[in-house]
Short mmCIF file of C-alpha atoms and ligand atoms in Angstrom, two decimals:
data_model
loop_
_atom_site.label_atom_id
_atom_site.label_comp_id
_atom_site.label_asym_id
_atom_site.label_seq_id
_atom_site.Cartn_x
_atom_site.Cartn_y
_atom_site.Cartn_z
CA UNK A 20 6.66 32.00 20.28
CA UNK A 21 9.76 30.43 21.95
CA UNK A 22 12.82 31.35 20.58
CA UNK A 23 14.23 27.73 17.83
CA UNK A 24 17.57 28.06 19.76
CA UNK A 25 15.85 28.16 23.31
CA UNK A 26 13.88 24.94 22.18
CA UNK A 27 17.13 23.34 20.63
CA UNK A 28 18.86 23.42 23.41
CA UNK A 29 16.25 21.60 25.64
CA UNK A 30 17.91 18.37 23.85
CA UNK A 31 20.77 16.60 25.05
CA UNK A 32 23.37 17.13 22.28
CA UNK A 33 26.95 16.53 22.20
CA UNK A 34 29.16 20.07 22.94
CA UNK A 35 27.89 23.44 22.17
CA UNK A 36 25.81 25.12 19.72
CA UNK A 37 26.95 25.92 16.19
CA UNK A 38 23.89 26.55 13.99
CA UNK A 39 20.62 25.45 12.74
CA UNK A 40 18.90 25.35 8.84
CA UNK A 41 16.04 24.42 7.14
CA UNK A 42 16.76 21.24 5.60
CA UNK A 43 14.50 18.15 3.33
CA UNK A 44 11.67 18.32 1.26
CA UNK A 45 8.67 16.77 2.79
CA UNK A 46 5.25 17.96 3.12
CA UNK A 47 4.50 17.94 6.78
CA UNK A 48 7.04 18.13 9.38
CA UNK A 49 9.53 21.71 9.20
CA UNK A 50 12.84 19.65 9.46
CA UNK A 51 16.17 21.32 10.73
CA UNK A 52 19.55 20.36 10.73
CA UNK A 53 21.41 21.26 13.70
CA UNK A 54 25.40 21.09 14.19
CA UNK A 55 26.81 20.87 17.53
CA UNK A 56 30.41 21.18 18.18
CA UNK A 57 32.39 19.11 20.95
CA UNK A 58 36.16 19.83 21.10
CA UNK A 59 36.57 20.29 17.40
CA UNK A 60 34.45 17.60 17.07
CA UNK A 61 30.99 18.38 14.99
CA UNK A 62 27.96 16.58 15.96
CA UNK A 63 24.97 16.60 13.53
CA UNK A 64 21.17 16.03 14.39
CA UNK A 65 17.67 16.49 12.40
CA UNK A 66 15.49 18.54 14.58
CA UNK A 67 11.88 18.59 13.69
CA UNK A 68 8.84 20.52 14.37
CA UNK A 69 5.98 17.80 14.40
CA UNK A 70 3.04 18.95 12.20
CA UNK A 71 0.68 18.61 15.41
CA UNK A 72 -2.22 19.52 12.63
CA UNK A 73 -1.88 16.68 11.12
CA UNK A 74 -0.56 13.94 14.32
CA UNK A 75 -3.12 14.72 17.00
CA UNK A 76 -1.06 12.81 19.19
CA UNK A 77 2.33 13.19 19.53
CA UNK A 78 2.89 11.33 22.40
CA UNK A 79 1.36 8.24 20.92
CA UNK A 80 3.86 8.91 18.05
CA UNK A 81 6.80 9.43 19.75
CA UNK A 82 5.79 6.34 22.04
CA UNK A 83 5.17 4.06 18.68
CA UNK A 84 8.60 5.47 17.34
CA UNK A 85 10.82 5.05 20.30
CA UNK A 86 9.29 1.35 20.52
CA UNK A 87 9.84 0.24 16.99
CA UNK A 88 13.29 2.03 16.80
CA UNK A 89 14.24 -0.12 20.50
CA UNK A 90 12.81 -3.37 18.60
CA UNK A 91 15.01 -2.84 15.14
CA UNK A 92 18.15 -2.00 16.60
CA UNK A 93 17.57 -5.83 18.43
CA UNK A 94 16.80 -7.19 15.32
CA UNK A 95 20.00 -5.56 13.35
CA UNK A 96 22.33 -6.29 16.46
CA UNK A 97 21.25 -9.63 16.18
CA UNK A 98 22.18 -9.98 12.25
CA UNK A 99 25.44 -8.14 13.09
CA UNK A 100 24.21 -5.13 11.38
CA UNK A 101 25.23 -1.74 12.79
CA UNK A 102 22.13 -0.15 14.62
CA UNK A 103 23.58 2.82 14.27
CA UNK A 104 23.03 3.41 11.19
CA UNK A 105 20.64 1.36 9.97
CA UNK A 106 17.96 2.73 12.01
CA UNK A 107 16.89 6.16 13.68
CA UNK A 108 18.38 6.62 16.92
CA UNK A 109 16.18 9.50 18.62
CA UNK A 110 17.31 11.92 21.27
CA UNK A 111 15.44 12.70 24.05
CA UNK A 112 15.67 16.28 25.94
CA UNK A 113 17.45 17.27 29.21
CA UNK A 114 14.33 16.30 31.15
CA UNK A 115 14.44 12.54 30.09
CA UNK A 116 11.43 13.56 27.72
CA UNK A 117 10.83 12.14 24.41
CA UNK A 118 9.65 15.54 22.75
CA UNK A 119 9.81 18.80 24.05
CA UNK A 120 6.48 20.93 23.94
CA UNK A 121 6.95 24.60 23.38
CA UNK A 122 4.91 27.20 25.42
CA UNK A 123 2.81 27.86 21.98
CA UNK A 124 1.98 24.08 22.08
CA UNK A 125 4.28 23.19 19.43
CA UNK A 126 5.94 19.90 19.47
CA UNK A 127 9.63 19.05 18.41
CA UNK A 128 11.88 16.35 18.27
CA UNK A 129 15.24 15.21 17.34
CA UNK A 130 17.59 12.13 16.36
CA UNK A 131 21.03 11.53 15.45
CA UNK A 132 22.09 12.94 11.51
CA UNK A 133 22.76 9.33 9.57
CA UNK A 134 26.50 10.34 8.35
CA UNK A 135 27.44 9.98 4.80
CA UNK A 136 24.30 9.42 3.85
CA UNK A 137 22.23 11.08 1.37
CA UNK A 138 18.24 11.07 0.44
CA UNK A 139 16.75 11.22 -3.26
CA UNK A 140 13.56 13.33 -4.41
CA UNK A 141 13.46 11.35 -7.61
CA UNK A 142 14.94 7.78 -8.45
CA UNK A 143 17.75 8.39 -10.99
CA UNK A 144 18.08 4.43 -12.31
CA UNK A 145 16.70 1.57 -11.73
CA UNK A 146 19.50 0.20 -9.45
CA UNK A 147 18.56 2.71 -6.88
CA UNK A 148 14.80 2.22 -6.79
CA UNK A 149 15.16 -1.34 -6.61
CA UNK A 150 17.70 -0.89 -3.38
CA UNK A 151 14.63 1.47 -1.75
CA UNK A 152 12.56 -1.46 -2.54
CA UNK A 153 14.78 -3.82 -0.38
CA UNK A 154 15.66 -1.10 2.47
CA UNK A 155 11.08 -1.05 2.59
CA UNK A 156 11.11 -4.86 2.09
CA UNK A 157 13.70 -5.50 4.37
CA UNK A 158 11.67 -3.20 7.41
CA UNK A 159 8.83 -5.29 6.73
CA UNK A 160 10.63 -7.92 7.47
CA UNK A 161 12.10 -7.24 10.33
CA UNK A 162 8.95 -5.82 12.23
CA UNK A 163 7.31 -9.18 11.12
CA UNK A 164 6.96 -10.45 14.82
CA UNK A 165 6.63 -6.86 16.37
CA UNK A 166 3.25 -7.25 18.11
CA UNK A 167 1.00 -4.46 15.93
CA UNK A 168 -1.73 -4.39 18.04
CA UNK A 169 0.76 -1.99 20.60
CA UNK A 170 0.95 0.69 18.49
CA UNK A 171 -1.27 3.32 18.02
CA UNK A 172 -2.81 4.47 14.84
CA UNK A 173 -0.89 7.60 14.50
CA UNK A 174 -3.42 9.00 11.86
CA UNK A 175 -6.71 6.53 12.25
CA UNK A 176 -7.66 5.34 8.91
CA UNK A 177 -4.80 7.02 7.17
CA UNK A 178 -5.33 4.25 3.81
CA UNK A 179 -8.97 3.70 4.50
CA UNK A 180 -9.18 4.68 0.68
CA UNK A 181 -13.15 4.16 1.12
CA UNK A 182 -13.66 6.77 4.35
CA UNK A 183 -11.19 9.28 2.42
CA UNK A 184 -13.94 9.28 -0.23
CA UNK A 185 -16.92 9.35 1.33
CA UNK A 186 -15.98 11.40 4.67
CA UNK A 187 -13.09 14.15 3.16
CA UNK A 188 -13.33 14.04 -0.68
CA UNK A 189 -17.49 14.33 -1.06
CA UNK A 190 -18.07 16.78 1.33
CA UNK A 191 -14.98 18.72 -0.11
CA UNK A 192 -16.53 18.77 -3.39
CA UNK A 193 -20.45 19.42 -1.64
CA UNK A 194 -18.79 22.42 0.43
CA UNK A 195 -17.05 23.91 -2.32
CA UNK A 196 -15.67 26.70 0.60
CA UNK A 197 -12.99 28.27 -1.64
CA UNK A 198 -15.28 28.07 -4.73
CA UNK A 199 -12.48 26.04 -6.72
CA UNK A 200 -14.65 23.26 -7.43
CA UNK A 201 -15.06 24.79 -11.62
CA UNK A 202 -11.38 23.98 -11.98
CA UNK A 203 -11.03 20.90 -11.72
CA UNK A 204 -14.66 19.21 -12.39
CA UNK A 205 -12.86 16.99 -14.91
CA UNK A 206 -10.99 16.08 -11.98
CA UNK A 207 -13.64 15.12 -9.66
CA UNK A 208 -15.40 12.99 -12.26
CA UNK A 209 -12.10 10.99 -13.06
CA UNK A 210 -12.34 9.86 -9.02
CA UNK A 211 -16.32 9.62 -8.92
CA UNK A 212 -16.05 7.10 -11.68
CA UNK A 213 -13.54 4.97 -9.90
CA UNK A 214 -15.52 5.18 -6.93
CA UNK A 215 -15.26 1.43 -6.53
CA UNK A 216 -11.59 1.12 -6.46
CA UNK A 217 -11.90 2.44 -2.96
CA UNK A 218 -13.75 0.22 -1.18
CA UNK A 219 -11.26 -3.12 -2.74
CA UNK A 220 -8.44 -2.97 0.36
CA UNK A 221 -10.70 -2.66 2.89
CA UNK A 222 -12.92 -5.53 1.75
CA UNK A 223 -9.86 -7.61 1.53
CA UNK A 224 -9.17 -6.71 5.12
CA UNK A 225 -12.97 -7.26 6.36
CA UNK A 226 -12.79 -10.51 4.98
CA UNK A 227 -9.47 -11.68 6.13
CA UNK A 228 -7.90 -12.47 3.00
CA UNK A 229 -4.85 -9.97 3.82
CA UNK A 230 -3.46 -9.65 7.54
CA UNK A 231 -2.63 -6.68 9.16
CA UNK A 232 1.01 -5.94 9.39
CA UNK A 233 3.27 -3.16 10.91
CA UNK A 234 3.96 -0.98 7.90
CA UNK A 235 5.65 2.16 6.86
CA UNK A 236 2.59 3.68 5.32
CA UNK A 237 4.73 6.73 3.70
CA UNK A 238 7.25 4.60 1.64
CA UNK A 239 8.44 7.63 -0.51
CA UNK A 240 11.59 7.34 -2.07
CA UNK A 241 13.10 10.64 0.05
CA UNK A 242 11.84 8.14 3.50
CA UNK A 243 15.25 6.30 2.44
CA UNK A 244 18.59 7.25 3.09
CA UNK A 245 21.64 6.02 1.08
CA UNK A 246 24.88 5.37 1.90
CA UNK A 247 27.06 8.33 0.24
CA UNK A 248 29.78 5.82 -0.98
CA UNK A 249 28.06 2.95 -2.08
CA UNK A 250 24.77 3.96 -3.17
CA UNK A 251 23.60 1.29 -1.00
CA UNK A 252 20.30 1.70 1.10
CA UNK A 253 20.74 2.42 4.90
CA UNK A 254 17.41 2.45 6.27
CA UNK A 255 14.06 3.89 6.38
CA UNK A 256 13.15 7.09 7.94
CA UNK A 257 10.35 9.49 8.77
CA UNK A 258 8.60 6.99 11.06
CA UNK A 259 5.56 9.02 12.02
CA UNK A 260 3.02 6.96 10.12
CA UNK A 261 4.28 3.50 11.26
CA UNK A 262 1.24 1.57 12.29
CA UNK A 263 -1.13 -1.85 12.10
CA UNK A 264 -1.25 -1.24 7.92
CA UNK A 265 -1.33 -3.48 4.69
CA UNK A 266 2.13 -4.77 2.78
CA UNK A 267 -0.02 -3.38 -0.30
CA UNK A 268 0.19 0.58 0.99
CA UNK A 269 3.92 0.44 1.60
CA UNK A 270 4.51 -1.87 -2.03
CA UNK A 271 1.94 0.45 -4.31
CA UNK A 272 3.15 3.91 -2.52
CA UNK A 273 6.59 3.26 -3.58
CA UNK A 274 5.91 2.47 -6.74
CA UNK A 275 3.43 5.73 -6.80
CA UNK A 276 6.16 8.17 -6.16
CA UNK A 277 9.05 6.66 -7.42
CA UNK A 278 8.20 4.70 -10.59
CA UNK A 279 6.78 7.64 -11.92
CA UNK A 280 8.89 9.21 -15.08
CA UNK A 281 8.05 12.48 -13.25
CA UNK A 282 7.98 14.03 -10.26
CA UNK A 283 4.60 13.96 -8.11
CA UNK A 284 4.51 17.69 -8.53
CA UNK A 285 5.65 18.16 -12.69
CA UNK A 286 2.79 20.12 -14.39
CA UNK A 287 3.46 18.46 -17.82
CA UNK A 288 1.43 15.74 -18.07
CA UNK A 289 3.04 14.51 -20.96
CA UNK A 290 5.94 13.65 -18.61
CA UNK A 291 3.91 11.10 -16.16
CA UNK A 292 3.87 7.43 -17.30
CA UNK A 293 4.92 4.60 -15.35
CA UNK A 294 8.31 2.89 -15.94
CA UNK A 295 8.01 -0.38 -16.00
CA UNK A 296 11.62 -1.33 -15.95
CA UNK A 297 11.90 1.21 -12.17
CA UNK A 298 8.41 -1.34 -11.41
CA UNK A 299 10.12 -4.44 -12.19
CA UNK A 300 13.18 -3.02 -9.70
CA UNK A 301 11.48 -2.17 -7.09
CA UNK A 302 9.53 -5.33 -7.07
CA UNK A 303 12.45 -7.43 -7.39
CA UNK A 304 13.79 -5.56 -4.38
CA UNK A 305 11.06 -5.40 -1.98
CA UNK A 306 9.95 -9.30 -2.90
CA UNK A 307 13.20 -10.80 -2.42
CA UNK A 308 13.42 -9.15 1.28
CA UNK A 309 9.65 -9.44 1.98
CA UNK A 310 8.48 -11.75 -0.56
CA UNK A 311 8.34 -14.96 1.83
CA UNK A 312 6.45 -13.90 4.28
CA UNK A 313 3.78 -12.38 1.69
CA UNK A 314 0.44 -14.42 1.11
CA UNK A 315 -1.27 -14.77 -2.86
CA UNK A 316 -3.82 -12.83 -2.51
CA UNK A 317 -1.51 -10.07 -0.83
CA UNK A 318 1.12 -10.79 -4.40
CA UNK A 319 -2.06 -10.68 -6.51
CA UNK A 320 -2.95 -7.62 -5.42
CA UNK A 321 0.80 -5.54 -5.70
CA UNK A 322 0.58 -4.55 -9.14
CA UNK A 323 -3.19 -2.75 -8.41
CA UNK A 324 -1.82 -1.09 -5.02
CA UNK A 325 0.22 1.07 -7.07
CA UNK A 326 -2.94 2.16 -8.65
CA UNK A 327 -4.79 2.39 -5.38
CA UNK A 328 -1.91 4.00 -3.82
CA UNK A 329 -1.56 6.74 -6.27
CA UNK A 330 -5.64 7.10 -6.73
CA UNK A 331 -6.15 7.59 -3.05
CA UNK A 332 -3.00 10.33 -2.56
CA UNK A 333 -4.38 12.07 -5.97
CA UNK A 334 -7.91 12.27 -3.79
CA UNK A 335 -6.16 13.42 -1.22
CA UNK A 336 -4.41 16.51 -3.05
CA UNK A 337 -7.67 17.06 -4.84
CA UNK A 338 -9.13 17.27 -1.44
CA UNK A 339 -6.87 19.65 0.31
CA UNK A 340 -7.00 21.89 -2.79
CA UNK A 341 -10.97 22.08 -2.56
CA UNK A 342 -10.12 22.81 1.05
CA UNK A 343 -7.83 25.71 0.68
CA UNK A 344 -4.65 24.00 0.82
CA UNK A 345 -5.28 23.30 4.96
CA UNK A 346 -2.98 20.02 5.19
CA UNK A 347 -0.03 19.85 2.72
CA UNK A 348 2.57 22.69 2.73
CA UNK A 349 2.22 23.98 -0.96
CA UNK A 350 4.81 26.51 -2.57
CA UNK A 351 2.19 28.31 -5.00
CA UNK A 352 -1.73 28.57 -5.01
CA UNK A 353 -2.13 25.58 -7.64
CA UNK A 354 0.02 23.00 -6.47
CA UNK A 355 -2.67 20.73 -4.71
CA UNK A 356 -4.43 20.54 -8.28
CA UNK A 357 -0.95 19.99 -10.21
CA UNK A 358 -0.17 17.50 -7.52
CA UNK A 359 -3.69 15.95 -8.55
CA UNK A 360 -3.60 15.78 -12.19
CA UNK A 361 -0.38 14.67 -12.16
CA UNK A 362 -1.50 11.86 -9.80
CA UNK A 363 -4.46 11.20 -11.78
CA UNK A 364 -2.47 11.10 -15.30
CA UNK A 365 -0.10 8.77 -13.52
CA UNK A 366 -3.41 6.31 -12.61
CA UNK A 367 -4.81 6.68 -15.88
CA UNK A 368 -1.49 5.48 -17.40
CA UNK A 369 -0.87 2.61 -15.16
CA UNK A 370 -4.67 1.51 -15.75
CA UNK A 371 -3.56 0.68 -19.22
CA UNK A 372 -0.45 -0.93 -18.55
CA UNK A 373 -1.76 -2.89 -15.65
CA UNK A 374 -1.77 -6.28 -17.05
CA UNK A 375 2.18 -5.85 -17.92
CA UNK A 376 2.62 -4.92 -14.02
CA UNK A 377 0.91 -7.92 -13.25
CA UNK A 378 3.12 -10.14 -15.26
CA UNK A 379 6.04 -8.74 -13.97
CA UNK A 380 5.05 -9.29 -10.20
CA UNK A 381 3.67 -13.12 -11.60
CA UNK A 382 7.37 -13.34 -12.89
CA UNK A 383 9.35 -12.19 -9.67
CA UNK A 384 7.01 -13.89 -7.23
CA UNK A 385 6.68 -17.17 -8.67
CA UNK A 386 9.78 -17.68 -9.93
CA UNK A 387 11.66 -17.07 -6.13
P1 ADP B 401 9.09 14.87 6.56
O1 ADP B 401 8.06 14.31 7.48
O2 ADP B 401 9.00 16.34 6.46
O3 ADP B 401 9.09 14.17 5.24
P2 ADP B 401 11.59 13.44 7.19
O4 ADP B 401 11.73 12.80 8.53
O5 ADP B 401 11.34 12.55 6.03
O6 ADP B 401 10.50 14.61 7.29
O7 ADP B 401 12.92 14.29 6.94
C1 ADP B 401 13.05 15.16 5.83
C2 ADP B 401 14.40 14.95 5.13
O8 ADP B 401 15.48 15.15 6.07
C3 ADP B 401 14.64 13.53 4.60
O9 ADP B 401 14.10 13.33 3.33
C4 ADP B 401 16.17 13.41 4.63
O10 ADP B 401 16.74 14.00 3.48
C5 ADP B 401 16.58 14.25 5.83
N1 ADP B 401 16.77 13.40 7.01
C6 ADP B 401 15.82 12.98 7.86
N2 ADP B 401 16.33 12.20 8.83
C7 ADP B 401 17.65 12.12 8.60
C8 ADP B 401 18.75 11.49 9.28
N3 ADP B 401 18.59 10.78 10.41
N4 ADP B 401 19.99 11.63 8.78
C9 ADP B 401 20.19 12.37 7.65
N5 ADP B 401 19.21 13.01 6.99
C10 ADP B 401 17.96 12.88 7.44
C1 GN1 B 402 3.22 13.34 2.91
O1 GN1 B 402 5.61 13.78 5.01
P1 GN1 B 402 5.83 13.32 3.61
O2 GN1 B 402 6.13 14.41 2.66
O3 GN1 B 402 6.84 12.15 3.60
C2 GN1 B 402 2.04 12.51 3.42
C3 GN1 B 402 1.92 11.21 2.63
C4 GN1 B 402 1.75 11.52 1.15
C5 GN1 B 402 2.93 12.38 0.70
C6 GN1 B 402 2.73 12.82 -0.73
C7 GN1 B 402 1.54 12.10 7.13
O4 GN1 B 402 4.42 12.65 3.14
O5 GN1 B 402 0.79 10.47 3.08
O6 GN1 B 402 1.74 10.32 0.41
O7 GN1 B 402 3.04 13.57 1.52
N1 GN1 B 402 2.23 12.23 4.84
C8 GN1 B 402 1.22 12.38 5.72
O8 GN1 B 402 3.92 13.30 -1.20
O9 GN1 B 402 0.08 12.73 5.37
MG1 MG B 403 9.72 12.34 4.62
#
C-alpha cells in the first residue's frame, strides 16, 4: 500500500506539509483533514479515500461533482453569494487529475476545508434543523435548470425502495450466510408487512406524476456545514450521491435522520419518536427555498417520504447486517441491527403520527 503522505502530496496544496488526521463521522468515505503550511500561513483541506466498494465509478463521480460544483458557484456568483464558501471547491492533483488512483487501486480526493465552519451529528433545536432544511431546499433550487440527464447515476437505483427489497433485502434474508437471520425475525416481518410501501415512489415516477430532479440523495444533517459564528447554514456537502433523484428522498431523508429525538444509532428504543416541532422546521425551511418549484402531488407526498425514507435505510441496515456488515463501516458486531430497530421504531412511530405531519406540510405549503 502507498504510503497516505506519498498520496497527499500528489495534490496541489498551498506550502508544505504539516500533518494529516482522521476526521467526520460518516459511514463510507475514510475522511482526513490535512494542514498545509505556506509562510506561516496554514492551509486546510479534507482529503478523502473514496469507498470504491460502494461508487463503482469514481470517475463518473468525480466528473458529476466537478460539474455541479462549476454550475453552483455560477449560480451563487450570480446572487452575489460567495462561491467560496457556499459550495465545495475541489482540488485536483499535480497531474491536472481530478482524483489520484493509488497503486492498490484506491481512489482519493480532496477540496478546500470550509473555514469557520462546523458540522452537527444531531440537530440541537429546532432553529438549526430548519436552517439545514433551507441550505437542502436552497440546492434544490439552484440545480433546478442543471440538465439531469448529464449526470451519471453514481449508485444506479440508490432509492429504488422496490429493487432494494426484492433484489438485496429477500435474498439477504433467503441466504441467511452469517446465520443471523434468528435475531432479528421480528425485524424482517415488520418490513415484509410493509412490503407495499416500496413500490409507492417508483409508481409515482412510472406514471409521471413526480419529475425527476437533480437531488442530494444523502441529505443528513452532518452533509451541512454551519457557519461557526452565526449558526447560519453554508452549504451542502458530501456530493457523491448527487444524481437524476426525487425532491421526496432529499425532503423525507432529512427528516429521517434529523427529526428523530435520537440518534440513528441509540439502542434505547424508548428514545426514538419523531419531533414534530424539528418536522414543522425543517419543512418550513426547505419549502420556503424549494417550495415553488414543487408540484401537489410531490407536497402530498413529503410527510410519507419521511416514512419511506427511513423504511428503506432501516432495510438497508437490516440488509447489510444479514450480510455480515459488507457495506457500512460499523464500530461493534450489532450495530447494523441497532441501526435497524432504531430505524424501524422511528417508522413505527411516525406511522401513527402521520396525519399530524401531513397537516403541518398542508399548513406550510398552502399557506406560502
Ligand atoms: P462521508 O461520505 O464519510 O460522510 P463527508 O464528505 O460528509 O464524508 O465528510 C465527513 C465530515 O467531514 C463532514 O460531516 C464534515 O464534518 C467534514 N467536512 C467535509 N467536508 C468539509 C469541508 N469542505 N470543510 C469542513 N469540513 C468538512
Ligand atoms: C451513508 O456517507 P454517509 O454516512 O453520509 C449512506 C446513506 C445512508 C446513511 C445512513 C452512499 O451516508 O445512504 O442514508 O449512511 N450513503 C451511501 O446514515 O450509501
Ligand atoms: Mg457525509
Amino acid at each position: 500500500m502507498e504510503n497516505l503522505t506519498d498520496v497527499i502530496n500528489q495534490f496541489n496544496f498551498k506550502g508544505n506539509y504539516v500533518s494529516c488526521k482522521l476526521f467526520g463521522s460518516g459511514h463510507i468515505n475514510t475522511t482526513y483533514l490535512v494542514k498545509y503550511d505556506d509562510n506561516g500561513i496554514e492551509y486546510k483541506y479534507v482529503f478523502q479515500k473514496v469507498n470504491s466498494n460502494v461508487f463503482k465509478n469514481v470517475e463518473h463521480l468525480m466528473e458529476n461533482i466537478f460539474s455541479v460544483t462549476s454550475y453552483l458557484r455560477k449560480k451563487i456568483a450570480e446572487y452575489g453569494g460567495n462561491e467560496n464558501r457556499e459550495t465545495l471547491h475541489y482540488i485536483k492533483t499535480k497531474d491536472g487529475e481530478k482524483f489520484y488512483k493509488a497503486k492498490d487501486g484506491s481512489f482519493y480526493r480532496a477540496y478546500i476545508f470550509v473555514e469557520d465552519s462546523v458540522s452537527f451529528d444531531s440537530v440541537e433545536n429546532a432553529e438549526m434543523f430548519g436552517e439545514s432544511g433551507v441550505a437542502f431546499g436552497r440546492f434544490q433550487k439552484l440545480l433546478a435548470d442543471f440538465p439531469a440527464n448529464t449526470l451519471y447515476e453514481t449508485i444506479p437505483d440508490f432509492h429504488n425502495t422496490e429493487k432494494r427489497f426484492n433484489t438485496e433485502f429477500i435474498p439477504a434474508v433467503e441466504k441467511d450466510i452469517c446465520g443471523r437471520k434468528n435475531s432479528c425475525i421480528s425485524e424482517i416481518n415488520f418490513i415484509k408487512n410493509r412490503k407495499d410501501y416500496c413500490s409507492e415512489f417508483v409508481n409515482l415516477i412510472k406514471t409521471g406524476k413526480v419529475p425527476l430532479r437533480v437531488t442530494h440523495n444523502d441529505t443528513k444533517l452532518n452533509n451541512v456545514m454551519f457557519d461557526s459564528k452565526t449558526n447560519k447554514a453554508i452549504c451542502v456537502i458530501d456530493l457523491d450521491t448527487v444524481m437524476p433523484g426525487l425532491a421526496l428522498y432529499d425532503f423525507g431523508d432529512s427528516i429521517r435522520f434529523g427529526a428523530s429525538t435520537g440518534a440513528e444509532d441509540e439502542s434505547d428504543l424508548q428514545k426514538i419518536k419523531i419531533n414534530l416541532d424539528y418536522f414543522k422546521a425543517y419543512t418550513e425551511g426547505f419549502l420556503q427555498q424549494a417550495g415553488k418549484s414543487l408540484n401537489k402531488c410531490e407536497i402530498d407526498n413529503l410527510a410519507f417520504s419521511a416514512i419511506l425514507m427511513t423504511f428503506e435505510v432501516g432495510m438497508r441496515f437490516l440488509t447489510d447486517y444479514l450480510n455480515g456488515d459488507v457495506y457500512f463501516k460499523t464500530a461493534y458486531p450489532e450495530h447494523n441491527l441497532v441501526r435497524a430497530k432504531n430505524q424501524l421504531k422511528l417508522v413505527a412511530d411516525m406511522e401513527e403520527h402521520l396525519s399530524e405531519m401531513q397537516q403541518i406540510v398542508k399548513d406550510i405549503a398552502y399557506k406560502q
